[in-house]
Amino acid sequence: MIPRRPLVAGNWKMNGLKASLAELAAIRDAVAAGHAGDAEIVVCPPATLIAAAAELCAGSRIAIGGQWCHAQSSGAHTGDISAAMLKDAGAIFVIVGHSERRIEHAETDGLVRGQAEAALGAGLTAIVCIGETAAERREGRTLAVLERQVGGSVPTAAGPGSIVIAYEPVWAIGTGLTPTPADVADAHAFIRRHLDALMPGEAGAVRILYGGSVKPANAAELLAAADVDGALVGGASLTCKDFMGIAGVYRSADASRGDRSP
Ligand code: PGA
């Protein structure tokens, strides 16, 4: 099996003012103290905070990400933001295809793929979100939706180093509801099989995150599910305490033994 480094990403959504950077500094310091083990930690603040967040985390173990990018590299698109701009501001990652964008802005698989391609073109790693709605799940169409979204949203030129998949059932986002770990494992294995068609021989190295109501109380069992390589965390990423309560699942025995903090 190809080893995959765990990744825990926080999506702050439309939350956060300059004062919120104090929380990011606390996250940075907790990760530096070993509280997340060897996991890779990403925080995606709103676009207005990316440059300051990147400066605050420069030289640390925290990577900064954007929450969206345009499919075009520049042009007459008032209010939008390009992948190159995110990169220029200090981002390393960008989320594309989040269900809130797909639903609130009618973003299609094709558009999401264009955004992911733009991200790759700018040198960013794209976190491509997919997941079924409650109605699709009720109708037994979960796997068909995931197959369509993987085939339609993931760039064919993507490789394990440039792409991360986040499986986020829409009905689990912000609701406190979660699938069972067994359901998550099934979905992730299915996604990985379909990724194999896009990048033969490389799908085993792609990280697939689970997202949707991940909290400190359920993180251990969700992250222990087979084929789960980390989490995309919304609400619980807004405070250091909750975010570290999740990322702390990856804290190794060594790190805790070496922790001299009071
Ligand atoms: P949540 O959001 O953790 O608040 O459910 C997850 C997400 O939308 O990425």
PDB file of N, CA and C and ligand atoms in Angstrom, residues 11 13 98-100 129 168 172-176 211-215 232-236, ligand 1:
ATOM      1  N   ASN A  11     -12.048  24.590   7.101  1.00  0.00           N
ATOM      2  CA  ASN A  11     -12.718  25.481   6.157  1.00  0.00           C
ATOM      3  C   ASN A  11     -13.513  26.495   6.982  1.00  0.00           C
ATOM      4  N   LYS A  13     -15.118  28.990   5.955  1.00  0.00           N
ATOM      5  CA  LYS A  13     -16.291  29.507   5.220  1.00  0.00           C
ATOM      6  C   LYS A  13     -16.342  31.038   5.367  1.00  0.00           C
ATOM      7  N   HIS A  98     -17.076  22.791  -3.321  1.00  0.00           N
ATOM      8  CA  HIS A  98     -17.799  22.622  -2.058  1.00  0.00           C
ATOM      9  C   HIS A  98     -19.299  22.669  -2.344  1.00  0.00           C
ATOM     10  N   SER A  99     -20.055  21.880  -1.607  1.00  0.00           N
ATOM     11  CA  SER A  99     -21.501  21.795  -1.908  1.00  0.00           C
ATOM     12  C   SER A  99     -22.198  23.142  -1.737  1.00  0.00           C
ATOM     13  N   GLU A 100     -21.661  23.996  -0.848  1.00  0.00           N
ATOM     14  CA  GLU A 100     -22.303  25.315  -0.700  1.00  0.00           C
ATOM     15  C   GLU A 100     -22.125  26.145  -1.973  1.00  0.00           C
ATOM     16  N   CYS A 129     -14.275  18.752  -3.620  1.00  0.00           N
ATOM     17  CA  CYS A 129     -15.343  18.217  -2.762  1.00  0.00           C
ATOM     18  C   CYS A 129     -16.429  17.550  -3.596  1.00  0.00           C
ATOM     19  N   GLU A 168     -17.901  14.694   1.200  1.00  0.00           N
ATOM     20  CA  GLU A 168     -18.734  15.434   2.151  1.00  0.00           C
ATOM     21  C   GLU A 168     -20.210  15.234   1.797  1.00  0.00           C
ATOM     22  N   ALA A 172     -24.754  15.928   5.825  1.00  0.00           N
ATOM     23  CA  ALA A 172     -23.961  15.857   7.060  1.00  0.00           C
ATOM     24  C   ALA A 172     -23.292  17.192   7.382  1.00  0.00           C
ATOM     25  N   ILE A 173     -23.306  18.120   6.434  1.00  0.00           N
ATOM     26  CA  ILE A 173     -22.580  19.384   6.632  1.00  0.00           C
ATOM     27  C   ILE A 173     -23.380  20.324   7.531  1.00  0.00           C
ATOM     28  N   GLY A 174     -22.781  20.652   8.663  1.00  0.00           N
ATOM     29  CA  GLY A 174     -23.389  21.618   9.574  1.00  0.00           C
ATOM     30  C   GLY A 174     -24.648  21.123  10.271  1.00  0.00           C
ATOM     31  N   THR A 175     -24.924  19.856  10.207  1.00  0.00           N
ATOM     32  CA  THR A 175     -26.170  19.323  10.769  1.00  0.00           C
ATOM     33  C   THR A 175     -25.977  18.520  12.048  1.00  0.00           C
ATOM     34  N   GLY A 176     -24.745  18.110  12.321  1.00  0.00           N
ATOM     35  CA  GLY A 176     -24.510  17.219  13.457  1.00  0.00           C
ATOM     36  C   GLY A 176     -24.763  15.755  13.105  1.00  0.00           C
ATOM     37  N   GLY A 211     -15.622  14.785   5.265  1.00  0.00           N
ATOM     38  CA  GLY A 211     -16.100  16.054   5.810  1.00  0.00           C
ATOM     39  C   GLY A 211     -17.589  16.019   6.060  1.00  0.00           C
ATOM     40  N   GLY A 212     -18.028  16.760   7.072  1.00  0.00           N
ATOM     41  CA  GLY A 212     -19.448  16.810   7.423  1.00  0.00           C
ATOM     42  C   GLY A 212     -19.611  16.512   8.890  1.00  0.00           C
ATOM     43  N   SER A 213     -19.758  17.599   9.713  1.00  0.00           N
ATOM     44  CA  SER A 213     -19.994  17.457  11.160  1.00  0.00           C
ATOM     45  C   SER A 213     -18.912  16.671  11.878  1.00  0.00           C
ATOM     46  N   VAL A 214     -17.663  16.805  11.436  1.00  0.00           N
ATOM     47  CA  VAL A 214     -16.567  16.201  12.197  1.00  0.00           C
ATOM     48  C   VAL A 214     -16.331  17.062  13.441  1.00  0.00           C
ATOM     49  N   LYS A 215     -16.338  16.417  14.593  1.00  0.00           N
ATOM     50  CA  LYS A 215     -16.174  17.099  15.885  1.00  0.00           C
ATOM     51  C   LYS A 215     -15.160  16.309  16.714  1.00  0.00           C
ATOM     52  N   LEU A 232     -12.016  17.194   6.390  1.00  0.00           N
ATOM     53  CA  LEU A 232     -12.278  18.594   6.043  1.00  0.00           C
ATOM     54  C   LEU A 232     -13.313  19.076   7.058  1.00  0.00           C
ATOM     55  N   VAL A 233     -12.907  20.054   7.844  1.00  0.00           N
ATOM     56  CA  VAL A 233     -13.674  20.448   9.026  1.00  0.00           C
ATOM     57  C   VAL A 233     -14.213  21.866   8.856  1.00  0.00           C
ATOM     58  N   GLY A 234     -15.492  22.050   9.037  1.00  0.00           N
ATOM     59  CA  GLY A 234     -16.084  23.379   8.957  1.00  0.00           C
ATOM     60  C   GLY A 234     -16.153  24.027  10.325  1.00  0.00           C
ATOM     61  N   GLY A 235     -17.324  23.987  10.941  1.00  0.00           N
ATOM     62  CA  GLY A 235     -17.566  24.692  12.199  1.00  0.00           C
ATOM     63  C   GLY A 235     -16.513  24.454  13.270  1.00  0.00           C
ATOM     64  N   ALA A 236     -16.076  23.210  13.404  1.00  0.00           N
ATOM     65  CA  ALA A 236     -15.131  22.889  14.475  1.00  0.00           C
ATOM     66  C   ALA A 236     -13.702  23.340  14.169  1.00  0.00           C
TER      67      ALA A 236
HETATM   68  P1  PGA B   1     -19.035  21.180   9.050  1.00  0.00           P
HETATM   69  O1  PGA B   1     -18.654  21.604   7.553  1.00  0.00           O
HETATM   70  O2  PGA B   1     -17.814  20.539   9.656  1.00  0.00           O
HETATM   71  O3  PGA B   1     -19.413  22.455   9.722  1.00  0.00           O
HETATM   72  O4  PGA B   1     -20.173  20.213   8.943  1.00  0.00           O
HETATM   73  C1  PGA B   1     -17.817  20.799   6.764  1.00  0.00           C
HETATM   74  C2  PGA B   1     -17.589  21.450   5.418  1.00  0.00           C
HETATM   75  O5  PGA B   1     -18.528  22.043   4.871  1.00  0.00           O
HETATM   76  O6  PGA B   1     -16.474  21.402   4.859  1.00  0.00           O
END
